Amino acid sequence: MSSGGSTLLHMAKQQPSRIVATVLVSATSYYPEQARAIMRQFTLESRTGEDWQFMRQSHKHGDEQIRAIWTHGQALKDSYDDMNFTTPYLSTIAARTLIVYGDRDPLYPVHIALEMYTAIPRSYLWIIPNLGHAPIFSVTNEPYFTALLPFLHGD
């Protein structure tokens, strides 16, 4: 999901024999300006106590790990080479790829999902209406989980 899905894009290109199928939820092939503007807002200083508490629940290596994750994510606002998957690059991905997007994602507009779907040869596109970034965490996520395992198994 999100940057994790973008990591899968890297892996699918660099280590294709290890990747049979991918599910990219709210992942992007590049950072559009609207995402960069949002990234600029999230500095370490802007994080709330609630943000810290949420992260501490799933990042067991402490605050140093959380700071590193947030610092890296914030630095991506200035990167133009790491997330720059062009159509020719995407067209070499051999893995079955399910692209899942909310049509109201404030970071990555839905046309990016369509561009990835068009470029990746064995891809499938699932646009979820009226949802934003990380649409699988909504109250209507049951169809996603019902479809996920059969897709990964090749059914």
Coordinates of N, CA and C in Angstrom, one line a residue:
M1 N 0.8 -1.2 0.0 CA 0.0 0.0 0.0 C 0.9 1.2 0.0
S2 N 0.5 2.2 -0.8 CA 1.2 3.5 -0.9 C 2.7 3.3 -1.2
S3 N 3.5 3.8 -0.3 CA 5.0 3.7 -0.6 C 5.4 2.2 -0.6
G4 N 4.8 1.3 0.1 CA 5.1 -0.1 0.1 C 4.8 -0.7 -1.3
G5 N 3.7 -0.2 -1.9 CA 3.4 -0.6 -3.3 C 4.4 -0.1 -4.3
S6 N 4.9 1.1 -4.0 CA 5.9 1.6 -4.9 C 7.2 0.8 -4.8
T7 N 7.5 0.3 -3.6 CA 8.6 -0.5 -3.4 C 8.5 -1.8 -4.2
L8 N 7.2 -2.3 -4.2 CA 7.0 -3.5 -5.1 C 7.2 -3.3 -6.5
L9 N 6.9 -2.0 -7.0 CA 7.3 -1.7 -8.4 C 8.8 -1.9 -8.6
H10 N 9.6 -1.3 -7.7 CA 11.0 -1.5 -7.8 C 11.4 -3.0 -7.9
M11 N 10.9 -3.8 -7.0 CA 11.2 -5.2 -6.9 C 10.8 -5.9 -8.1
A12 N 9.6 -5.6 -8.6 CA 9.1 -6.3 -9.8 C 10.0 -6.1 -11.0
K13 N 10.6 -4.9 -11.1 CA 11.5 -4.6 -12.2 C 12.9 -5.2 -11.9
Q14 N 13.4 -5.1 -10.7 CA 14.8 -5.5 -10.4 C 15.0 -7.0 -10.2
Q15 N 13.9 -7.6 -9.6 CA 14.0 -9.0 -9.3 C 12.8 -9.8 -9.8
P16 N 12.5 -9.8 -11.1 CA 11.3 -10.3 -11.6 C 11.0 -11.8 -11.3
S17 N 12.1 -12.6 -11.1 CA 11.9 -14.0 -10.8 C 11.3 -14.2 -9.4
R18 N 11.4 -13.2 -8.5 CA 10.9 -13.4 -7.2 C 9.5 -12.9 -7.0
I19 N 9.0 -12.2 -8.0 CA 7.6 -11.6 -7.9 C 6.7 -12.2 -9.0
V20 N 5.7 -13.0 -8.5 CA 4.8 -13.6 -9.4 C 3.5 -12.7 -9.5
A21 N 3.1 -12.1 -8.4 CA 1.9 -11.3 -8.5 C 2.0 -10.2 -7.4
T22 N 1.5 -9.0 -7.8 CA 1.5 -7.9 -6.9 C 0.2 -7.3 -6.8
V23 N -0.1 -6.7 -5.6 CA -1.3 -5.9 -5.4 C -0.8 -4.5 -5.0
L24 N -1.1 -3.5 -5.8 CA -0.6 -2.2 -5.5 C -1.8 -1.3 -5.1
V25 N -1.9 -1.0 -3.9 CA -3.0 -0.2 -3.3 C -2.5 1.2 -3.1
S26 N -3.1 2.2 -3.8 CA -2.7 3.6 -3.6 C -1.2 3.8 -3.8
A27 N -0.6 3.0 -4.7 CA 0.8 3.2 -5.0 C 0.9 4.1 -6.2
T28 N 2.1 4.7 -6.4 CA 2.2 5.6 -7.5 C 3.5 5.4 -8.3
S29 N 3.5 5.7 -9.6 CA 4.6 5.6 -10.4 C 5.5 6.8 -10.4
Y30 N 5.0 7.9 -9.9 CA 5.7 9.2 -9.7 C 5.0 10.0 -8.7
Y31 N 5.6 11.0 -8.2 CA 5.0 11.9 -7.2 C 4.5 13.2 -8.0
P32 N 3.2 13.3 -8.1 CA 2.7 14.6 -8.7 C 2.8 15.7 -7.8
E33 N 2.7 16.9 -8.3 CA 2.9 18.1 -7.4 C 1.9 18.1 -6.2
Q34 N 0.7 17.7 -6.4 CA -0.2 17.7 -5.3 C 0.3 16.8 -4.2
A35 N 0.9 15.7 -4.5 CA 1.5 14.9 -3.4 C 2.7 15.5 -2.7
R36 N 3.5 16.2 -3.5 CA 4.7 16.9 -3.0 C 4.2 18.0 -2.0
A37 N 3.1 18.7 -2.4 CA 2.6 19.8 -1.5 C 2.2 19.2 -0.2
I38 N 1.5 18.1 -0.2 CA 1.1 17.5 1.1 C 2.3 17.0 1.8
M39 N 3.3 16.4 1.2 CA 4.5 15.9 1.8 C 5.2 17.1 2.6
R40 N 5.2 18.2 2.0 CA 5.9 19.4 2.6 C 5.3 19.8 3.9
Q41 N 4.0 19.5 4.1 CA 3.3 19.8 5.3 C 3.7 18.9 6.5
F42 N 4.1 17.7 6.2 CA 4.3 16.7 7.3 C 5.8 16.6 7.7
T43 N 6.2 17.6 8.6 CA 7.5 17.6 9.1 C 7.5 16.8 10.5
L44 N 8.6 16.5 11.0 CA 8.6 15.9 12.4 C 7.9 16.8 13.4
E45 N 8.1 18.1 13.2 CA 7.5 19.0 14.2 C 6.0 19.1 14.1
S46 N 5.5 18.8 13.0 CA 4.0 18.9 12.8 C 3.3 17.6 13.3
R47 N 4.0 16.6 13.7 CA 3.3 15.4 14.1 C 2.7 15.6 15.5
T48 N 1.6 15.1 15.7 CA 0.8 15.2 16.9 C 1.1 14.0 17.9
G49 N 0.7 14.2 19.1 CA 0.8 13.0 20.0 C 0.0 11.8 19.5
E50 N -1.1 12.1 18.9 CA -1.9 11.0 18.4 C -1.1 10.3 17.2
D51 N -0.4 11.0 16.4 CA 0.4 10.4 15.3 C 1.4 9.5 15.9
W52 N 2.1 10.0 17.0 CA 3.2 9.2 17.6 C 2.6 7.9 18.2
Q53 N 1.5 8.0 18.9 CA 0.8 6.9 19.5 C 0.4 5.8 18.5
F54 N -0.1 6.3 17.4 CA -0.5 5.4 16.3 C 0.7 4.6 15.8
M55 N 1.8 5.3 15.5 CA 3.0 4.7 14.9 C 3.6 3.8 16.0
R56 N 3.6 4.1 17.2 CA 4.2 3.3 18.2 C 3.5 1.9 18.3
Q57 N 2.3 1.8 17.9 CA 1.6 0.6 18.0 C 2.1 -0.5 17.0
S58 N 2.7 0.0 15.9 CA 3.1 -1.0 14.9 C 4.6 -0.9 14.6
H59 N 5.3 0.0 15.1 CA 6.8 0.1 14.9 C 7.5 -0.1 16.2
K60 N 7.9 -1.3 16.3 CA 8.4 -1.8 17.6 C 9.9 -1.5 17.9
H61 N 10.5 -0.7 17.0 CA 11.9 -0.4 17.3 C 12.0 1.1 17.8
G62 N 10.9 1.6 18.3 CA 10.9 2.8 19.0 C 10.9 4.1 18.2
D63 N 11.0 5.2 18.9 CA 10.9 6.5 18.3 C 11.9 6.8 17.2
E64 N 13.1 6.2 17.4 CA 14.2 6.4 16.4 C 13.7 5.9 15.1
Q65 N 13.1 4.7 15.0 CA 12.6 4.1 13.8 C 11.5 5.0 13.2
I66 N 10.6 5.5 14.0 CA 9.5 6.3 13.5 C 10.1 7.6 12.9
R67 N 11.0 8.2 13.6 CA 11.6 9.4 13.1 C 12.3 9.2 11.7
A68 N 13.0 8.0 11.6 CA 13.6 7.7 10.3 C 12.6 7.5 9.2
I69 N 11.5 6.9 9.5 CA 10.5 6.7 8.5 C 9.9 8.0 8.1
W70 N 9.5 8.8 9.0 CA 8.9 10.1 8.7 C 9.9 11.0 8.0
T71 N 11.2 11.0 8.4 CA 12.2 11.8 7.8 C 12.4 11.4 6.3
H72 N 12.5 10.1 6.1 CA 12.6 9.6 4.7 C 11.4 10.0 3.9
G73 N 10.2 9.8 4.4 CA 9.0 10.1 3.6 C 9.0 11.6 3.3
Q74 N 9.4 12.4 4.2 CA 9.3 13.9 4.0 C 10.4 14.3 3.0
A75 N 11.5 13.6 2.9 CA 12.6 13.9 2.0 C 12.2 13.6 0.5
L76 N 11.2 12.7 0.4 CA 10.8 12.3 -1.0 C 10.1 13.4 -1.7
K77 N 9.7 14.4 -1.0 CA 9.1 15.6 -1.7 C 10.0 16.3 -2.7
D78 N 11.4 16.1 -2.4 CA 12.4 16.7 -3.3 C 13.0 15.7 -4.3
S79 N 12.6 14.5 -4.3 CA 13.2 13.5 -5.1 C 12.5 13.3 -6.4
Y80 N 13.2 13.4 -7.5 CA 12.6 13.2 -8.8 C 13.2 12.0 -9.6
D81 N 14.0 11.3 -8.9 CA 14.6 10.1 -9.6 C 14.1 8.8 -9.0
D82 N 13.9 8.7 -7.7 CA 13.5 7.4 -7.1 C 12.2 6.9 -7.6
M83 N 11.2 7.8 -7.6 CA 9.8 7.4 -8.1 C 9.6 8.1 -9.4
N84 N 10.1 7.4 -10.4 CA 10.0 8.0 -11.8 C 9.9 6.8 -12.7
F85 N 8.8 6.0 -12.6 CA 8.5 4.9 -13.4 C 7.9 5.3 -14.7
T86 N 8.6 5.3 -15.8 CA 8.1 5.7 -17.1 C 7.3 4.5 -17.7
T87 N 6.6 4.8 -18.7 CA 5.8 3.8 -19.4 C 6.7 2.6 -19.9
P88 N 7.9 2.9 -20.5 CA 8.7 1.8 -21.0 C 9.2 1.0 -19.8
Y89 N 9.5 1.6 -18.7 CA 9.9 0.9 -17.5 C 8.8 0.0 -17.0
L90 N 7.6 0.5 -16.8 CA 6.5 -0.2 -16.3 C 6.1 -1.4 -17.3
S91 N 6.3 -1.2 -18.6 CA 6.0 -2.2 -19.5 C 6.8 -3.5 -19.4
T92 N 7.9 -3.4 -18.7 CA 8.8 -4.6 -18.5 C 8.4 -5.5 -17.3
I93 N 7.4 -5.0 -16.5 CA 7.0 -5.8 -15.3 C 6.2 -7.0 -15.8
A94 N 6.6 -8.1 -15.4 CA 6.0 -9.4 -15.9 C 5.0 -9.9 -14.9
A95 N 5.0 -9.5 -13.7 CA 4.1 -10.1 -12.6 C 2.7 -9.7 -12.9
R96 N 1.7 -10.6 -12.6 CA 0.3 -10.2 -12.6 C 0.2 -9.1 -11.5
T97 N -0.5 -8.0 -11.9 CA -0.5 -6.8 -11.0 C -1.9 -6.3 -10.9
L98 N -2.4 -6.2 -9.7 CA -3.7 -5.7 -9.4 C -3.5 -4.3 -8.8
I99 N -4.0 -3.3 -9.5 CA -3.9 -1.9 -9.1 C -5.2 -1.4 -8.5
V100 N -5.2 -1.0 -7.2 CA -6.4 -0.7 -6.5 C -6.2 0.8 -6.1
Y101 N -7.2 1.6 -6.5 CA -7.2 3.1 -6.2 C -8.5 3.5 -5.7
G102 N -8.5 4.5 -4.8 CA -9.8 5.2 -4.5 C -9.8 6.4 -5.5
D103 N -11.0 6.7 -6.0 CA -11.1 7.7 -7.0 C -11.0 9.1 -6.4
R104 N -10.9 9.2 -5.1 CA -10.8 10.5 -4.5 C -9.5 10.7 -3.7
D105 N -8.5 10.0 -4.1 CA -7.1 10.0 -3.5 C -6.6 11.4 -3.6
P106 N -6.3 12.1 -2.4 CA -5.8 13.5 -2.5 C -4.3 13.5 -2.9
L107 N -3.6 12.4 -2.8 CA -2.1 12.4 -3.1 C -1.9 12.0 -4.6
Y108 N -2.6 11.0 -5.0 CA -2.3 10.4 -6.4 C -3.6 10.4 -7.2
P109 N -3.8 11.3 -8.1 CA -5.0 11.2 -8.9 C -5.2 9.9 -9.7
V110 N -6.4 9.6 -9.9 CA -6.8 8.3 -10.5 C -6.2 8.1 -11.8
H111 N -5.8 9.1 -12.5 CA -5.2 9.0 -13.9 C -3.9 8.3 -13.8
I112 N -3.2 8.3 -12.6 CA -1.9 7.6 -12.5 C -2.2 6.1 -12.5
A113 N -3.3 5.7 -11.8 CA -3.6 4.3 -11.8 C -3.9 3.8 -13.2
L114 N -4.6 4.6 -14.0 CA -4.9 4.3 -15.4 C -3.6 4.2 -16.2
E115 N -2.7 5.1 -16.0 CA -1.4 5.0 -16.7 C -0.7 3.8 -16.4
M116 N -0.6 3.4 -15.1 CA 0.1 2.1 -14.7 C -0.7 0.9 -15.3
Y117 N -2.0 0.9 -15.3 CA -2.7 -0.2 -15.9 C -2.5 -0.3 -17.3
T118 N -2.4 0.8 -18.0 CA -2.1 0.8 -19.5 C -0.7 0.3 -19.8
A119 N 0.2 0.6 -18.9 CA 1.6 0.3 -19.2 C 2.0 -1.1 -18.8
I120 N 1.5 -1.6 -17.7 CA 1.9 -2.9 -17.1 C 1.1 -4.0 -17.9
P121 N 1.8 -4.9 -18.6 CA 1.1 -5.9 -19.5 C 0.1 -6.7 -18.8
R122 N 0.3 -7.3 -17.7 CA -0.6 -8.3 -17.1 C -1.3 -7.6 -15.9
S123 N -1.8 -6.4 -16.1 CA -2.4 -5.7 -15.0 C -3.9 -5.7 -15.0
Y124 N -4.5 -5.5 -13.8 CA -5.9 -5.3 -13.6 C -6.1 -4.1 -12.8
L125 N -7.2 -3.4 -13.1 CA -7.5 -2.1 -12.4 C -8.8 -2.2 -11.7
W126 N -8.7 -1.7 -10.4 CA -9.9 -1.7 -9.6 C -10.0 -0.3 -9.0
I127 N -10.9 0.5 -9.5 CA -11.1 1.9 -9.0 C -12.3 1.8 -8.0
I128 N -12.1 2.2 -6.8 CA -13.1 2.1 -5.8 C -13.7 3.5 -5.7
P129 N -15.0 3.7 -6.0 CA -15.7 5.0 -6.0 C -15.8 5.6 -4.6
N130 N -15.7 6.9 -4.5 CA -15.9 7.7 -3.4 C -15.0 7.4 -2.2
L131 N -13.8 6.9 -2.5 CA -12.8 6.7 -1.4 C -11.5 7.3 -1.8
G132 N -10.7 7.6 -0.8 CA -9.4 8.3 -1.0 C -8.2 7.4 -0.9
H133 N -7.2 7.9 -0.3 CA -5.9 7.1 -0.2 C -6.2 5.9 0.7
A134 N -5.6 4.8 0.4 CA -5.8 3.6 1.2 C -7.2 3.1 1.3
P135 N -7.9 3.0 0.2 CA -9.3 2.7 0.2 C -9.7 1.3 0.9
I136 N -8.7 0.4 1.0 CA -9.0 -0.9 1.6 C -9.3 -0.8 3.1
F137 N -9.0 0.3 3.7 CA -9.3 0.5 5.2 C -10.7 1.1 5.5
S138 N -11.5 1.2 4.5 CA -12.8 1.8 4.7 C -13.7 0.7 5.2
V139 N -14.9 1.1 5.6 CA -15.9 0.1 6.1 C -16.4 -0.8 5.0
T140 N -16.1 -0.4 3.7 CA -16.6 -1.2 2.6 C -15.5 -2.1 2.1
N141 N -14.6 -2.5 2.9 CA -13.4 -3.3 2.4 C -13.6 -4.7 2.1
E142 N -14.8 -5.3 2.5 CA -15.0 -6.7 2.3 C -14.8 -7.2 0.9
P143 N -15.3 -6.5 -0.2 CA -15.0 -6.9 -1.5 C -13.5 -7.0 -1.8
Y144 N -12.7 -6.2 -1.3 CA -11.3 -6.2 -1.5 C -10.7 -7.5 -1.0
F145 N -11.0 -7.8 0.3 CA -10.4 -9.0 0.9 C -11.0 -10.3 0.3
T146 N -12.2 -10.2 -0.2 CA -12.7 -11.4 -0.9 C -12.0 -11.6 -2.2
A147 N -11.6 -10.6 -2.9 CA -11.0 -10.7 -4.2 C -9.5 -10.9 -4.1
L148 N -8.9 -10.5 -3.1 CA -7.4 -10.5 -3.0 C -6.8 -11.9 -3.1
L149 N -7.1 -12.8 -2.2 CA -6.5 -14.1 -2.3 C -6.6 -14.9 -3.6
P150 N -7.8 -14.9 -4.1 CA -8.0 -15.5 -5.4 C -7.1 -14.9 -6.5
F151 N -6.9 -13.6 -6.5 CA -6.1 -12.9 -7.4 C -4.6 -13.4 -7.2
L152 N -4.1 -13.4 -6.0 CA -2.8 -13.8 -5.7 C -2.5 -15.2 -6.1
H153 N -3.5 -16.1 -6.0 CA -3.4 -17.5 -6.3 C -3.6 -17.7 -7.8
G154 N -3.9 -16.7 -8.5 CA -4.0 -16.8 -10.0 C -5.4 -17.3 -10.5
D155 N -6.4 -17.2 -9.6 CA -7.8 -17.6 -9.9 C -8.5 -16.5 -10.6

